[in-house]
Each structure stands twice: as structure tokens, then as C-alpha cells.
Short mmCIF file of C-alpha atoms in Angstrom, two decimals:
data_model
loop_
_atom_site.label_atom_id
_atom_site.label_comp_id
_atom_site.label_asym_id
_atom_site.label_seq_id
_atom_site.Cartn_x
_atom_site.Cartn_y
_atom_site.Cartn_z
CA UNK A 8 34.52 67.84 -53.77
CA UNK A 9 36.70 65.98 -56.04
CA UNK A 10 36.86 63.07 -58.53
CA UNK A 11 39.06 61.28 -61.07
CA UNK A 12 37.93 59.39 -64.08
CA UNK A 13 40.19 56.90 -65.79
CA UNK A 14 39.03 56.29 -69.54
CA UNK A 15 39.87 52.76 -70.30
CA UNK A 16 40.27 50.12 -67.51
CA UNK A 17 42.72 48.08 -69.85
CA UNK A 18 44.99 49.71 -72.35
CA UNK A 19 47.32 47.49 -74.68
CA UNK A 20 50.11 48.46 -76.45
CA UNK A 21 53.16 46.85 -78.50
CA UNK A 22 56.60 47.29 -77.27
CA UNK A 23 57.92 50.37 -78.72
CA UNK A 24 54.72 52.15 -79.14
CA UNK A 25 53.26 55.16 -77.50
CA UNK A 26 51.67 54.90 -74.30
CA UNK A 27 48.62 57.05 -73.70
CA UNK A 28 46.74 56.87 -70.13
CA UNK A 29 43.62 59.18 -70.09
CA UNK A 30 42.71 61.16 -66.87
CA UNK A 31 40.14 63.72 -66.13
CA UNK A 32 39.25 65.25 -62.69
CA UNK A 33 36.91 67.53 -61.08
CA UNK A 34 37.83 69.49 -58.37
CA UNK A 35 36.53 72.50 -56.89
CA UNK A 36 39.80 74.39 -55.61
CA UNK A 37 43.20 74.31 -57.84
CA UNK A 38 43.97 70.59 -57.93
CA UNK A 39 47.22 68.88 -57.09
CA UNK A 40 47.16 65.88 -59.72
CA UNK A 41 49.25 62.65 -59.14
CA UNK A 42 50.24 59.21 -61.10
CA UNK A 43 51.01 56.15 -59.32
CA UNK A 44 52.03 52.85 -60.49
CA UNK A 45 51.26 49.33 -58.96
CA UNK A 46 52.89 46.45 -60.02
CA UNK A 47 51.46 42.88 -58.77
CA UNK A 48 50.82 42.18 -55.17
CA UNK A 49 52.79 45.58 -54.46
CA UNK A 50 52.42 48.84 -52.97
CA UNK A 51 51.41 52.30 -55.14
CA UNK A 52 54.71 53.92 -56.16
CA UNK A 53 54.53 57.74 -57.29
CA UNK A 54 55.30 58.45 -61.12
CA UNK A 55 54.79 61.83 -61.13
CA UNK A 56 52.82 64.62 -59.66
CA UNK A 57 51.47 68.12 -60.51
CA UNK A 58 51.26 70.94 -57.69
CA UNK A 59 51.77 74.29 -59.66
CA UNK A 60 53.93 75.97 -62.42
CA UNK A 61 54.77 74.18 -65.49
CA UNK A 62 51.98 72.57 -66.60
CA UNK A 63 54.17 69.48 -68.36
CA UNK A 64 55.50 67.41 -65.73
CA UNK A 65 58.45 64.61 -66.17
CA UNK A 66 58.33 61.45 -64.10
CA UNK A 67 60.53 58.31 -63.55
CA UNK A 68 60.95 56.12 -66.09
CA UNK A 69 60.36 58.33 -69.09
CA UNK A 70 56.70 59.05 -67.85
CA UNK A 71 55.38 62.65 -68.60
CA UNK A 72 51.97 64.31 -68.29
CA UNK A 73 50.34 67.55 -69.26
CA UNK A 74 47.77 69.51 -66.93
CA UNK A 75 45.29 70.88 -68.92
CA UNK A 76 43.08 73.03 -66.95
CA UNK A 77 40.59 73.88 -69.83
CA UNK A 78 39.74 69.91 -70.51
CA UNK A 79 40.08 69.44 -66.84
CA UNK A 80 42.65 66.50 -67.75
CA UNK A 81 46.29 65.20 -66.77
CA UNK A 82 46.94 62.32 -69.30
CA UNK A 83 49.88 60.12 -68.63
CA UNK A 84 52.28 59.60 -71.59
CA UNK A 85 55.49 57.74 -72.66
CA UNK A 86 56.73 57.80 -76.36
CA UNK A 87 57.90 53.98 -76.25
CA UNK A 88 56.33 51.17 -74.02
CA UNK A 89 58.62 48.71 -72.39
CA UNK A 90 57.82 45.55 -70.98
CA UNK A 91 58.66 46.64 -67.67
CA UNK A 92 55.91 49.14 -67.86
CA UNK A 93 52.95 46.31 -67.36
CA UNK A 94 51.45 47.49 -64.53
CA UNK A 95 48.30 49.09 -63.33
CA UNK A 96 48.20 53.09 -63.13
CA UNK A 97 46.30 55.14 -61.16
CA UNK A 98 45.61 59.15 -61.44
CA UNK A 99 44.65 60.91 -58.37
CA UNK A 100 43.58 64.30 -57.35
CA UNK A 101 44.00 66.06 -54.04
CA UNK A 102 43.69 69.83 -53.18
CA UNK A 103 44.12 71.97 -50.18
CA UNK A 104 40.58 72.21 -49.53
CA UNK A 105 40.11 68.28 -49.15
CA UNK A 106 42.65 68.46 -46.32
CA UNK A 107 45.20 67.00 -48.82
CA UNK A 108 43.13 63.94 -49.03
CA UNK A 109 43.81 62.08 -52.08
CA UNK A 110 41.12 60.65 -54.34
CA UNK A 111 42.35 58.05 -56.98
CA UNK A 112 40.88 56.55 -60.01
CA UNK A 113 39.90 53.24 -60.75
CA UNK A 114 42.84 52.47 -62.18
CA UNK A 115 44.19 51.51 -66.11
CA UNK A 116 45.69 47.97 -66.26
CA UNK A 117 48.43 48.68 -69.13
CA UNK A 118 49.78 45.43 -70.94
CA UNK A 119 52.80 45.57 -73.53
CA UNK A 120 52.62 43.25 -76.00
CA UNK A 121 56.04 41.78 -77.35
CA UNK B 26 66.14 52.83 -48.63
CA UNK B 27 63.73 53.37 -45.77
CA UNK B 28 60.21 51.69 -46.44
CA UNK B 29 56.64 51.62 -45.03
CA UNK B 30 56.52 48.02 -43.27
CA UNK B 31 53.23 46.12 -43.17
CA UNK B 32 52.45 42.89 -41.82
CA UNK B 33 50.70 40.28 -42.32
CA UNK B 34 50.95 40.17 -46.09
CA UNK B 35 48.10 37.53 -46.17
CA UNK B 36 45.56 37.02 -43.88
CA UNK B 37 42.47 34.33 -44.67
CA UNK B 38 39.86 34.23 -42.15
CA UNK B 39 36.49 33.33 -41.61
CA UNK B 40 33.40 35.88 -41.09
CA UNK B 41 32.78 36.75 -37.97
CA UNK B 42 36.38 36.45 -36.82
CA UNK B 43 38.61 39.51 -35.77
CA UNK B 44 41.74 40.24 -37.75
CA UNK B 45 44.36 42.88 -37.26
CA UNK B 46 47.12 45.03 -39.53
CA UNK B 47 50.33 46.20 -38.59
CA UNK B 48 52.14 49.08 -40.20
CA UNK B 49 55.48 50.78 -39.38
CA UNK B 50 55.71 54.12 -41.54
CA UNK B 51 59.08 55.42 -42.72
CA UNK B 52 60.91 57.02 -39.62
CA UNK B 53 60.30 60.73 -39.32
CA UNK B 54 56.79 60.71 -41.36
CA UNK B 55 54.21 62.28 -38.99
CA UNK B 56 51.37 61.38 -41.23
CA UNK B 57 50.03 58.10 -41.67
CA UNK B 58 47.14 56.72 -44.06
CA UNK B 59 45.35 53.68 -44.18
CA UNK B 60 43.64 52.51 -47.66
CA UNK B 61 41.57 49.65 -48.70
CA UNK B 62 41.64 48.56 -52.20
CA UNK B 63 38.96 46.16 -53.49
CA UNK B 64 39.88 44.18 -56.67
CA UNK B 65 39.54 46.30 -59.74
CA UNK B 66 39.46 49.74 -57.81
CA UNK B 67 41.33 52.63 -56.73
CA UNK B 68 42.60 52.81 -53.20
CA UNK B 69 39.83 54.62 -50.67
CA UNK B 70 41.38 56.40 -47.74
CA UNK B 71 39.85 54.68 -44.43
CA UNK B 72 41.52 56.59 -41.86
CA UNK B 73 44.17 59.20 -41.68
CA UNK B 74 46.44 60.13 -38.86
CA UNK B 75 48.78 63.03 -38.08
CA UNK B 76 51.10 62.17 -35.58
CA UNK B 77 48.55 60.18 -33.01
CA UNK B 78 45.67 62.04 -33.84
CA UNK B 79 43.20 61.00 -36.05
CA UNK B 80 42.65 63.60 -39.07
CA UNK B 81 39.91 61.81 -41.08
CA UNK B 82 38.21 58.85 -40.42
CA UNK B 83 34.65 59.75 -42.30
CA UNK B 84 35.16 56.82 -44.63
CA UNK B 85 35.90 54.46 -41.79
CA UNK B 86 33.10 51.70 -40.98
CA UNK B 87 33.17 52.45 -37.36
CA UNK B 88 30.90 49.62 -36.38
CA UNK B 89 33.47 47.33 -36.91
CA UNK B 90 36.56 48.75 -38.10
CA UNK B 91 38.85 50.34 -35.66
CA UNK B 92 42.39 52.19 -35.95
CA UNK B 93 45.15 53.66 -33.72
CA UNK B 94 48.62 54.90 -33.26
CA UNK B 95 49.12 55.45 -30.00
CA UNK B 96 52.67 56.65 -29.55
CA UNK B 97 52.56 58.66 -33.19
CA UNK B 98 54.99 55.91 -34.71
CA UNK B 99 53.30 52.62 -35.78
CA UNK B 100 49.59 51.82 -36.28
CA UNK B 101 47.13 48.93 -36.31
CA UNK B 102 43.77 48.59 -38.01
CA UNK B 103 41.34 46.15 -36.51
CA UNK B 104 38.31 44.61 -38.22
CA UNK B 105 35.80 42.83 -35.89
CA UNK B 106 33.92 41.01 -36.95
CA UNK B 107 35.10 40.35 -40.47
CA UNK B 108 32.38 40.47 -43.18
CA UNK B 109 32.61 38.91 -47.10
CA UNK B 110 32.60 41.97 -48.45
CA UNK B 111 35.85 43.23 -46.30
CA UNK B 112 37.71 41.25 -48.57
CA UNK B 113 40.83 43.68 -50.01
CA UNK B 114 44.11 44.98 -49.77
CA UNK B 115 44.53 47.10 -46.92
CA UNK B 116 47.52 49.72 -47.96
CA UNK B 117 49.41 51.65 -45.39
CA UNK B 118 51.01 54.82 -46.47
CA UNK B 119 53.16 57.49 -44.72
CA UNK B 120 54.03 60.86 -45.51
CA UNK B 121 56.05 64.12 -44.13
CA UNK B 122 53.77 66.70 -43.15
CA UNK B 123 55.49 68.79 -46.21
CA UNK B 124 54.68 65.78 -47.91
CA UNK B 125 51.14 65.74 -47.15
CA UNK B 126 51.14 69.35 -48.97
CA UNK B 127 52.23 67.45 -52.27
CA UNK B 128 50.62 64.55 -51.63
CA UNK B 129 53.68 62.35 -52.05
CA UNK B 130 52.39 59.34 -50.35
CA UNK B 131 55.07 56.28 -49.64
CA UNK B 132 53.11 53.23 -49.60
CA UNK B 133 53.91 49.71 -48.29
CA UNK B 134 52.92 46.47 -50.22
CA UNK B 135 50.09 46.02 -48.52
CA UNK B 136 48.10 43.24 -46.54
CA UNK B 137 45.63 41.08 -48.64
CA UNK B 138 42.51 39.75 -46.95
CA UNK B 139 40.41 37.21 -47.81
CA UNK B 140 37.23 36.62 -45.81
CA UNK B 141 35.49 32.94 -46.32
#
């Protein structure tokens, strides 16, 4: 079984400030980890993914995430928030053992204040 | 840029009525998914197709929901009869077979259902 916990349903930052969105996962086999972004009334778009190899992964729009096996975490960061980053962010876990099915977290709504 | 097409974007219906959603995946994508996203929640997989075959429908409420992908291309998700608790966004996604190994799903804009 696999699961995802996103800490904080709502995160608010000022423009230019650090963005940190937290994600912890549970998986009985080596996980594949993802961050997706969803803008209002739209589908989800892949930000970045970790499958194997380098544990620090870079994605689109200046976001990056680090896979920490010992902490079962995959937190999303961006050094400087932009107004256009305001959206909902979903962490997801998948694995070969789950027939590649993705399990999503409940999401974190990011607001960026001017 | 190729996109996953879904229709209708919005649907309002009364309970006990039938509703249907349509999805056309990106050309060449063998794997198609239907997700349900309740307001304030993450997407939950309802059904996954590989070509025309169902791979996973363990979370599909089969007493009222049905899904088909007859020719392995576009797909239809039907609810009959609709209940108040079915109000949600229904998202379709597709991926290449190899994409499925890395979980890179391409999502449509979704169909928002409101049941009155």
C-alpha cells in the first residue's frame, strides 16, 4: 500500500520569499514521486518527478524537490515566489508494485501576497 | 501542442439522472485514466485502461458508474443514476506506455459535475 501526506492545506508567502511545500510518503517498495500543479478550473500539470538516480530533482518554473529516503519525504521548494505560482500543488507516489498507479495527496493551496 | 480533450467542461444535473463524460487522449497514448477530484481533495483513480482493456477499476462504484474505451482511443464515463455525492471534477489523463512507468500523466481540463 502507498499513501501521501501533505502537511498544510494552505501555505501563504510573500512575493520573493522562499516557497516550501511539504510531502511525506509511505510505500512498501521503492517509490516514484511526483509534484503536480493545478491552476483554477484546469487539469494537473507535472512539475517534476523522481524515479531513480539523483535525489535532487529540478522541474519547471524554478521548482525543485529532494528525495530523502531516511525521512520518507519529498518536499517542494522554490527560492523566490512569484505571483504566478499561486495554485494548488499535489504530491503523488507511485510504484511498480502498484501497477504504476499514482496515489495523490490532498493538496496544498499556495497563495502569494504582493 | 497535443492535449487531452474532455467534454463537457461543466454539467449540472438533478439526482437520479444519467450523465456522461467524454475524453479524447493524446494521439498514440495507450494508457487512459479517469480520476475523480472532490473539492478540497486530491484526485482519486476511478479506472485505468491499457488500450481497450481495463487494468484497474477497483475504486469504480460499479453499481452506478461505467466506463468504456471501445476502440482503444477515446473513452466515455457514465453515471446512472447520479447522486448528490457525485458532485466533483472528473479528470481524464493519458500516458504513453513508457510514460506509465514513470507516472507522467497528461491531464485534460476536466468536467465539473454538479448534482442538485
